[in-house]
PDB file of C-alpha atoms in Angstrom:
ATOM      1  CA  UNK A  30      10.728  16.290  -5.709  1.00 71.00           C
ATOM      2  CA  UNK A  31      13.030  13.447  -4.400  1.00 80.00           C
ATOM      3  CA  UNK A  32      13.445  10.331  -5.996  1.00 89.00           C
ATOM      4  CA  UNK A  33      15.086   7.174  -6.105  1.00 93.00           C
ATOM      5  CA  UNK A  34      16.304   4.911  -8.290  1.00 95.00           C
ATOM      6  CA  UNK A  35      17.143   1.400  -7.686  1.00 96.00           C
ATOM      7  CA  UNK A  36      19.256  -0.309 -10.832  1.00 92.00           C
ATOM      8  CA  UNK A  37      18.382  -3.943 -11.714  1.00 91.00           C
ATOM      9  CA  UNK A  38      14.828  -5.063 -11.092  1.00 94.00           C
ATOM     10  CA  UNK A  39      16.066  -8.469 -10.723  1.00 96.00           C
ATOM     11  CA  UNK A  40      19.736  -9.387  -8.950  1.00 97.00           C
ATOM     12  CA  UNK A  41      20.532 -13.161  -8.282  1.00 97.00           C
ATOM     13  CA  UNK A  42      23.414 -14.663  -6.779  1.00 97.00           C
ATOM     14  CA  UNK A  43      24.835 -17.942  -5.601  1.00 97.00           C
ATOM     15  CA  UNK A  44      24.331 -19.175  -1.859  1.00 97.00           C
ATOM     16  CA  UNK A  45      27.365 -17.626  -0.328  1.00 97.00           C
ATOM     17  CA  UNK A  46      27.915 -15.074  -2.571  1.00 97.00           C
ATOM     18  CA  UNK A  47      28.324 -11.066  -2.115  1.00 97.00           C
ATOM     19  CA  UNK A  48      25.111  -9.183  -2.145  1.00 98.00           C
ATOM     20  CA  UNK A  49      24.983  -5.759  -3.822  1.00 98.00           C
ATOM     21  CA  UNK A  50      21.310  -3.803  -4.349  1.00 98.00           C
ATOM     22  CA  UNK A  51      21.965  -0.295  -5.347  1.00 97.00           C
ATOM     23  CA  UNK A  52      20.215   2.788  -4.595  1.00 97.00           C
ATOM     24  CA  UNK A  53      21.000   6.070  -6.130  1.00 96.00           C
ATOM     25  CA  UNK A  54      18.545   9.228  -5.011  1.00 93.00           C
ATOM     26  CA  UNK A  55      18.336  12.399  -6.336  1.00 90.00           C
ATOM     27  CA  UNK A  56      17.951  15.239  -3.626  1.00 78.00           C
ATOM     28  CA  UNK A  57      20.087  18.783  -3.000  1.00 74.00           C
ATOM     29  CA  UNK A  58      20.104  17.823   0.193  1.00 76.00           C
ATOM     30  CA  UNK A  59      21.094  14.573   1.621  1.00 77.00           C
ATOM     31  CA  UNK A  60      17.582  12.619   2.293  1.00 84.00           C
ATOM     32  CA  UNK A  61      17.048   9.806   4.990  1.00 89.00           C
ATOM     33  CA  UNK A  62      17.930   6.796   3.659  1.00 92.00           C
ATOM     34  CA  UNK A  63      16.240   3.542   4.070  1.00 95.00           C
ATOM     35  CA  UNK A  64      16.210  -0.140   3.075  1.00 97.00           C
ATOM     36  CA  UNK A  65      13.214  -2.094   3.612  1.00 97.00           C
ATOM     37  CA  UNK A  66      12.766  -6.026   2.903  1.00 97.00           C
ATOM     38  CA  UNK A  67       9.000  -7.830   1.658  1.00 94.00           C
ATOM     39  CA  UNK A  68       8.592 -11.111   1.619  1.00 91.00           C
ATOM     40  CA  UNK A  69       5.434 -12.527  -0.897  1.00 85.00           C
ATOM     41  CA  UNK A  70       2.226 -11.583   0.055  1.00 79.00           C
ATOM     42  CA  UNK A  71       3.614  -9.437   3.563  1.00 83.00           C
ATOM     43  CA  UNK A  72       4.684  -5.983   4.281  1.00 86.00           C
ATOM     44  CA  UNK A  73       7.604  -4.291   4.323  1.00 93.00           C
ATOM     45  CA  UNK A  74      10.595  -4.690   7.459  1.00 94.00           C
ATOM     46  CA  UNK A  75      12.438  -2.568   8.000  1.00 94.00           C
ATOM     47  CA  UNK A  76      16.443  -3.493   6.914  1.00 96.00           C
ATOM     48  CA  UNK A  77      18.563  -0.054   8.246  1.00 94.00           C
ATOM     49  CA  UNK A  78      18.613   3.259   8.098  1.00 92.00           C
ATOM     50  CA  UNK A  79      20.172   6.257   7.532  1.00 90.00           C
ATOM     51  CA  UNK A  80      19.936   9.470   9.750  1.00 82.00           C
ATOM     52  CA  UNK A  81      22.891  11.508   9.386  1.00 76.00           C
ATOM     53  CA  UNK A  82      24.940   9.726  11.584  1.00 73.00           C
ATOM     54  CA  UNK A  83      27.732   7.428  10.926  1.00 81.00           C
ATOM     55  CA  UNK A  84      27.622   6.651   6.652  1.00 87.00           C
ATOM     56  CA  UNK A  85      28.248   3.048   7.100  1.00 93.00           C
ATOM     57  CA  UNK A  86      24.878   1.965   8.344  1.00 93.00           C
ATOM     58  CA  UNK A  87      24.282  -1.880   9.735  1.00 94.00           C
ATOM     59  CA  UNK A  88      21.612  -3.349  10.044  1.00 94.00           C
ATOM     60  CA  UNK A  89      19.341  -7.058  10.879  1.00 94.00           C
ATOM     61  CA  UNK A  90      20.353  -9.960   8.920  1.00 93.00           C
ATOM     62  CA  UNK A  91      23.712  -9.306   8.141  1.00 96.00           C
ATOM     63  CA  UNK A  92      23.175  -6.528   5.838  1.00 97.00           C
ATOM     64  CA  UNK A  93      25.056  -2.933   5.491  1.00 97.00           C
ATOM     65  CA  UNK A  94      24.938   0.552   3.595  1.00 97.00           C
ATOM     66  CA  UNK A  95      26.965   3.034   3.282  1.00 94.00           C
ATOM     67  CA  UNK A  96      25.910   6.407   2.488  1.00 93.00           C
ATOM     68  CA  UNK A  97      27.952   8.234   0.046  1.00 92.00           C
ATOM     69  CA  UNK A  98      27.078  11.933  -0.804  1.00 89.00           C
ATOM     70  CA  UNK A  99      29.886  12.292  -3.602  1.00 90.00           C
ATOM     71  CA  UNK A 100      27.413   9.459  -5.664  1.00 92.00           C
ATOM     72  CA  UNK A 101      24.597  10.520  -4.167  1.00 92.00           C
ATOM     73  CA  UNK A 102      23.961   6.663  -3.329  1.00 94.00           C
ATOM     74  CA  UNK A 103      23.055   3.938  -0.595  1.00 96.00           C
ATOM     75  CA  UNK A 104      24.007   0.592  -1.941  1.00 97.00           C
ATOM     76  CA  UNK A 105      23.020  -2.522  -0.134  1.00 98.00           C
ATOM     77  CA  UNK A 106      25.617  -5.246   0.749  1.00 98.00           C
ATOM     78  CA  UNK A 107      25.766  -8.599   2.579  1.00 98.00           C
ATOM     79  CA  UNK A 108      29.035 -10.724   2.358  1.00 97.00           C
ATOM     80  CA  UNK A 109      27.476 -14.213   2.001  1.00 97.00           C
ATOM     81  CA  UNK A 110      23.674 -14.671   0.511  1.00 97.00           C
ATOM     82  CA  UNK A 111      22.012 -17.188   2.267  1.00 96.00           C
ATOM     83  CA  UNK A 112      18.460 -18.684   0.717  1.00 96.00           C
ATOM     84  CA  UNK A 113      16.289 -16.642   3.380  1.00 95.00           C
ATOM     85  CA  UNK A 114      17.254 -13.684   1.612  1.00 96.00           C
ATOM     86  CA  UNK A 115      15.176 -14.294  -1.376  1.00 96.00           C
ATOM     87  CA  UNK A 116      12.500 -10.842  -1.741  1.00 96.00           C
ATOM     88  CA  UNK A 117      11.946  -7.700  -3.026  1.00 97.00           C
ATOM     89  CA  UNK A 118      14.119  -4.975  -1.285  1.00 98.00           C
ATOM     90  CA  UNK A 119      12.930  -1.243  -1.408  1.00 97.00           C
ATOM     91  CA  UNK A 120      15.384   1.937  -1.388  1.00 97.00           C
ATOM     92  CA  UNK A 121      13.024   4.234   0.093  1.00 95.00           C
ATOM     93  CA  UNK A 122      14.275   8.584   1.318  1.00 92.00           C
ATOM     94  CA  UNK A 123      12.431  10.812   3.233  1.00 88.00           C
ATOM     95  CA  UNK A 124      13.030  14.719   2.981  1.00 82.00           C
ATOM     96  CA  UNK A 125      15.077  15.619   6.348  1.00 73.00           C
ATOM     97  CA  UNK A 126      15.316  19.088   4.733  1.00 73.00           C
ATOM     98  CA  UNK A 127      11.697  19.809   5.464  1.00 76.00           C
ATOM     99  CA  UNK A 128      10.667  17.088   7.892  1.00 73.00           C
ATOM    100  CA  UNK A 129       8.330  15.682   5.591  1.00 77.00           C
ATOM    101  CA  UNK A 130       8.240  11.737   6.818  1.00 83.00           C
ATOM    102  CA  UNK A 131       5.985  10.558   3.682  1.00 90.00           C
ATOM    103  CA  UNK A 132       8.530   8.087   2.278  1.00 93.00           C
ATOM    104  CA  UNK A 133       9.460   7.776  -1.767  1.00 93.00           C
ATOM    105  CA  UNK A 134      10.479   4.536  -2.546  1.00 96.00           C
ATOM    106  CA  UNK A 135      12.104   2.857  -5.729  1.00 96.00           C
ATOM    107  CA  UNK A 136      10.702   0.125  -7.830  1.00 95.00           C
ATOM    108  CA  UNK A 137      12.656  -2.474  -5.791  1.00 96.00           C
ATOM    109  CA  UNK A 138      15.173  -5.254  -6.238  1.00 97.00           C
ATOM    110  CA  UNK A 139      13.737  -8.948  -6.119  1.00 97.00           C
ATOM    111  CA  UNK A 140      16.840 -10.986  -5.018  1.00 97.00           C
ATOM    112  CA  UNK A 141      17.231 -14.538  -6.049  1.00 97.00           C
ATOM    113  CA  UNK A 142      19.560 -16.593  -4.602  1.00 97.00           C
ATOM    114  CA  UNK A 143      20.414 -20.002  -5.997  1.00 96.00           C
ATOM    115  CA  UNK A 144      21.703 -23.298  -4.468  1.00 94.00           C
TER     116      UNK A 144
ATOM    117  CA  UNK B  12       3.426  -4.389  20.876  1.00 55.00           C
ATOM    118  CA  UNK B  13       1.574  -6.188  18.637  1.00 73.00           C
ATOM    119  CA  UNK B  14       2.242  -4.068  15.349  1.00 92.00           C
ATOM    120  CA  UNK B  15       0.659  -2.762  12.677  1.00 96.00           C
ATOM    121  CA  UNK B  16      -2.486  -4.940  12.015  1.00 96.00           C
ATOM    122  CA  UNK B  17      -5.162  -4.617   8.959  1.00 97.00           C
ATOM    123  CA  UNK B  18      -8.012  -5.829   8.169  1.00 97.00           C
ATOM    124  CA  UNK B  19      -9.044  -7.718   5.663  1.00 97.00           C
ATOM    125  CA  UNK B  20      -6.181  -9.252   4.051  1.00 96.00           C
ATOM    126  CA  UNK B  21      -7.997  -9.659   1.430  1.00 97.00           C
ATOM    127  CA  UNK B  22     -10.836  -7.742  -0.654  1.00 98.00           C
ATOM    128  CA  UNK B  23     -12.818  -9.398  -3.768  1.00 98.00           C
ATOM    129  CA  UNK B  24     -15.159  -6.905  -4.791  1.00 98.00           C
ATOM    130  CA  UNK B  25     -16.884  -6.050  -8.087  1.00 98.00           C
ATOM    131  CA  UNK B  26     -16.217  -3.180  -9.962  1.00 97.00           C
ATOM    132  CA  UNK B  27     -18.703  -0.389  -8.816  1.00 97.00           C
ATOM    133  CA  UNK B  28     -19.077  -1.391  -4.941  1.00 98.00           C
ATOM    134  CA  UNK B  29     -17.277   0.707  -2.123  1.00 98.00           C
ATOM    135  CA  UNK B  30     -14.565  -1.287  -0.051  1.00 98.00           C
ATOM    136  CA  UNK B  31     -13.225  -0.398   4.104  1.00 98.00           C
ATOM    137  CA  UNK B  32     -10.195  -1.313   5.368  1.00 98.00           C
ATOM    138  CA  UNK B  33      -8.866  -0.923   8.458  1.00 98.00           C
ATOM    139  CA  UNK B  34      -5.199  -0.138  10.303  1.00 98.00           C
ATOM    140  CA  UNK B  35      -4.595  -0.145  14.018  1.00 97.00           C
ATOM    141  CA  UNK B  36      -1.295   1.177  14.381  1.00 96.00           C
ATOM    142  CA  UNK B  37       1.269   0.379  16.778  1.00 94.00           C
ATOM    143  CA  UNK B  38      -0.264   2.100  20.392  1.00 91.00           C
ATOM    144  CA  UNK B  39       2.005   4.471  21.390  1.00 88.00           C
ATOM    145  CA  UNK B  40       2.532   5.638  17.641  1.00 92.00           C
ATOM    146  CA  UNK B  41       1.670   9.274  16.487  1.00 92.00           C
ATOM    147  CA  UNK B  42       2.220   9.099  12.837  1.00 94.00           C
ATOM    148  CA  UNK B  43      -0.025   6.730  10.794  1.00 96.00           C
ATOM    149  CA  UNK B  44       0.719   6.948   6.674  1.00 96.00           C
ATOM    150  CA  UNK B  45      -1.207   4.785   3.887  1.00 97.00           C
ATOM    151  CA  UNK B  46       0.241   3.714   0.725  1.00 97.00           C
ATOM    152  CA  UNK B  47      -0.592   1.865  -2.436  1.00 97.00           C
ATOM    153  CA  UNK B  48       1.663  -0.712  -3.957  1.00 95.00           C
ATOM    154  CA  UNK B  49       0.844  -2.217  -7.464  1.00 94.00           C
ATOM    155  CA  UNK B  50       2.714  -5.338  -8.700  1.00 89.00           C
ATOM    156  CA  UNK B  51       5.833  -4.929  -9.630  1.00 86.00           C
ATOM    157  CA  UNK B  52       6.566  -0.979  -8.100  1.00 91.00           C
ATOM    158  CA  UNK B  53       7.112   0.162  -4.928  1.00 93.00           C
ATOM    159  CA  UNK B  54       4.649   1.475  -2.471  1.00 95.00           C
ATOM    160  CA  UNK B  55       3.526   5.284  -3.179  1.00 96.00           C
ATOM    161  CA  UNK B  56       2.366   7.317  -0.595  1.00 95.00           C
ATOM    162  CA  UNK B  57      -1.425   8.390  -0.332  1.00 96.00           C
ATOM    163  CA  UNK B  58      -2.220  10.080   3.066  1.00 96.00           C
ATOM    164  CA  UNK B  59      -0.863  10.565   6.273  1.00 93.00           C
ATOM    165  CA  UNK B  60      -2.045  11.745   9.841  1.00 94.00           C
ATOM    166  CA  UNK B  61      -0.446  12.704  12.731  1.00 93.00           C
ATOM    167  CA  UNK B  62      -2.852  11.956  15.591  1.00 93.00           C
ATOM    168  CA  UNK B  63      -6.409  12.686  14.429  1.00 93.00           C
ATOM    169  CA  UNK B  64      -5.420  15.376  11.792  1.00 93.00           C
ATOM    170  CA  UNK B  65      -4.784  14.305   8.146  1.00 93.00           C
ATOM    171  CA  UNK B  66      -1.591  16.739   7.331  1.00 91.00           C
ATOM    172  CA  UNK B  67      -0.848  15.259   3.578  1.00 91.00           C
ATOM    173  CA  UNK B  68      -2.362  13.926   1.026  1.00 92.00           C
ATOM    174  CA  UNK B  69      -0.769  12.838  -2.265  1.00 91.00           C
ATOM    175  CA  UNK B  70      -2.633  13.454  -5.972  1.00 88.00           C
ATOM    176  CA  UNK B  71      -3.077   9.784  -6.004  1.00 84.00           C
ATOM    177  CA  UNK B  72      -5.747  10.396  -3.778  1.00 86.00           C
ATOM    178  CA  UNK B  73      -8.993  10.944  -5.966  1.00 89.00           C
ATOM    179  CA  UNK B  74     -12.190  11.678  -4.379  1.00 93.00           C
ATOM    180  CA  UNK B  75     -13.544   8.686  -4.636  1.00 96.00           C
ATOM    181  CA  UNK B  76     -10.672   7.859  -1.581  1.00 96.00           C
ATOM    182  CA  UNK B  77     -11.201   9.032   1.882  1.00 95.00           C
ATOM    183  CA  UNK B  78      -9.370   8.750   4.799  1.00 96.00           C
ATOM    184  CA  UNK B  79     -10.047   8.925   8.641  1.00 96.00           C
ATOM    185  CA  UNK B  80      -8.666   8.575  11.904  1.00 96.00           C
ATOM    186  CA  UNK B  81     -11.117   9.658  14.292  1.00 91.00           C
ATOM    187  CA  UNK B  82      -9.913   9.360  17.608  1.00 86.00           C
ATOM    188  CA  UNK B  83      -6.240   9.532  16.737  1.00 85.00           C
ATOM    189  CA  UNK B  84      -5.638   5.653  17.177  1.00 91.00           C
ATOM    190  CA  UNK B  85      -7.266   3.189  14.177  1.00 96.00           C
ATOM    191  CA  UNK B  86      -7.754   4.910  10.988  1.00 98.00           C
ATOM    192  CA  UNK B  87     -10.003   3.890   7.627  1.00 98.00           C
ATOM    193  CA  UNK B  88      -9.585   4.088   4.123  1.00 98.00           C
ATOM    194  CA  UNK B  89     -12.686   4.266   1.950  1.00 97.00           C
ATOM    195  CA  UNK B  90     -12.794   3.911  -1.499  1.00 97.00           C
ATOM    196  CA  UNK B  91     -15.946   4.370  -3.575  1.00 97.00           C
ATOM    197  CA  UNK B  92     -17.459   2.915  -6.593  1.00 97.00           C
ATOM    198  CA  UNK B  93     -13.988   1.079  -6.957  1.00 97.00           C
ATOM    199  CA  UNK B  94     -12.706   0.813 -10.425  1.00 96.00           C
ATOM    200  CA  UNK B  95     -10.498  -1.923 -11.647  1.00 96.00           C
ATOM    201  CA  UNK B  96      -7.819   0.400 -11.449  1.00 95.00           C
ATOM    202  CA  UNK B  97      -7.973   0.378  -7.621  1.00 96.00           C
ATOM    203  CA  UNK B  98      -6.773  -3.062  -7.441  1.00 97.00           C
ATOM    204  CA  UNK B  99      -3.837  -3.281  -5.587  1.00 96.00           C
ATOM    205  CA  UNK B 100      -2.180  -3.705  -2.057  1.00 95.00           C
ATOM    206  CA  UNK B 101      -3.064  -1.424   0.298  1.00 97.00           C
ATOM    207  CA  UNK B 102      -0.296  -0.522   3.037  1.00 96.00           C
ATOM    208  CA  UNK B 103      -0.861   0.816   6.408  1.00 97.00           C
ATOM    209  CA  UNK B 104       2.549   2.520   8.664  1.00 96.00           C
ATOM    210  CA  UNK B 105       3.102   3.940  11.859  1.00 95.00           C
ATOM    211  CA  UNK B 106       5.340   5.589  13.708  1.00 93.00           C
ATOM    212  CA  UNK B 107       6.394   8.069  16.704  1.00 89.00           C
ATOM    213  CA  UNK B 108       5.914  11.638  16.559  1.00 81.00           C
ATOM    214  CA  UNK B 109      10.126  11.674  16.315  1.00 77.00           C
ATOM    215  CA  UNK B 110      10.671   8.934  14.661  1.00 73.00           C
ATOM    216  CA  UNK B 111      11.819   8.326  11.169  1.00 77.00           C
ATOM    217  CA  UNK B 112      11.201   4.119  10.933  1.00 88.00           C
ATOM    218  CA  UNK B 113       7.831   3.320   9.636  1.00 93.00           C
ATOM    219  CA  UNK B 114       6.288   0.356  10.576  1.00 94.00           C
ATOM    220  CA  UNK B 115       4.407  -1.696   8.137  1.00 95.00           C
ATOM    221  CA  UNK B 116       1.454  -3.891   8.691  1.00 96.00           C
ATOM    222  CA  UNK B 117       0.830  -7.221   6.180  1.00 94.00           C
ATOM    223  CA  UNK B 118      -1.754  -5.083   3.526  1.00 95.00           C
ATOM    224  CA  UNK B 119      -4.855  -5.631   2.072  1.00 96.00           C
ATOM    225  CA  UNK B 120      -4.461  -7.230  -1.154  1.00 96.00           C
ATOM    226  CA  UNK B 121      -7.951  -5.416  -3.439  1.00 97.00           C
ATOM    227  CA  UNK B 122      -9.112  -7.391  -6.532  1.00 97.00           C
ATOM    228  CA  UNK B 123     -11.637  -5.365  -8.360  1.00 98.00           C
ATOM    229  CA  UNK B 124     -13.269  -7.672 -10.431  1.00 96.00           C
TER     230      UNK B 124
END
């Protein structure tokens, strides 16, 4: 079974800083990737994705991934944090082996960013 | 395109009692998938359909839960006598027959008291 595993519950930053959320899967074959944002009390938008196409991935809000299969990893990045970032991101794969679409997603990443 | 919408936001109910919500999917969408999300984890799966035929479900899915999507456009989740257990948001997504992005309505939040 796939799985994912995103390191640090909890990531904060300065306004202005780098982002980095990692995500680290475990699959023989290389999953879809996804990032997904929630804001309190909302559901989940979707960030970017990851199909097999190009490996560095961008997507809304300034945000990027890039896929790489050597770490088996999708790490999150956005140059300058600004305070609208503040959630929960999710790391979430899907099986593209099988075509299964149910999504598996981490246990998430609540960003804080501070003045 | 309006999204994913669900209804209610929000469910109070006492332990015991059996709860509906509903998801209307985005129109043109195939593919409609509920998960569960307790605080502090990410969503896990619990069912999906593709059209009017359910084609997964996950363990999580006792039998006091039951899923439909009769026509192949809104679909209901039912849970019976609800334990305080069940509490939790409640996560509705949709998307094409092709498509890999899931779209995500707002939830309904359950409080089993």
């Amino acid at each position: 079974a796939q799985s994912v595993t995103q390191l640090g519950s909890h990531v904060s930053v300065s306004e202005g800083a780098l982002v980095l959320l990692r995500c680290n899967y475990s699959s023989s074959v290389p999953p879809y990737l996804f990032w997904y944002v929630q804001y309190p009390n909302q559901g989940l938008q979707l960030l970017l994705k990851y199909t097999s196409a190009a490996t560095l991935v961008k997507g809304i809000n300034g945000f990027e991934a890039e896929f790489k299969k050597s770490e088996t990893s999708f790490h999150l990045t956005k140059p300058s944090a600004h305070m609208s970032d503040a959630a929960e991101y999710f790391c979430a794969v899907s099986d593209k082996n099988t075509g299964r679409r149910a999504l598996t997603f981490g246990s998430g990443t609540r960003l804080q960013v501070q003045p | 395109d309006t999204g994913v919408s669900q209804d209610p936001r929000h469910k109070i109910t006492k332990r015991g009692q059996n709860v509906t919500f509903r998801c209307d999917p985005i129109s043109e969408h195939n593919r409609l998938y509920w998960y569960r999300q307790t605080l502090g984890q990410g969503p896990e799966f619990l069912t999906y359909f593709q059209n009017e035929a359910q084609l997964e479900k996950s363990r999580l899915l006792s039998d006091r839960f039951s899923a439909e999507r009769p026509k192949g456009s809104f679909s209901t989740l039912e849970i019976q006598r609800t334990e305080q257990g069940d509490s939790a948001m409640y996560l509705c997504a949709s998307s094409l027959l092709q498509g890999d992005e899931q779209y995500f309505g707002p939830g309904t939040r359950l409080t089993v008291t």
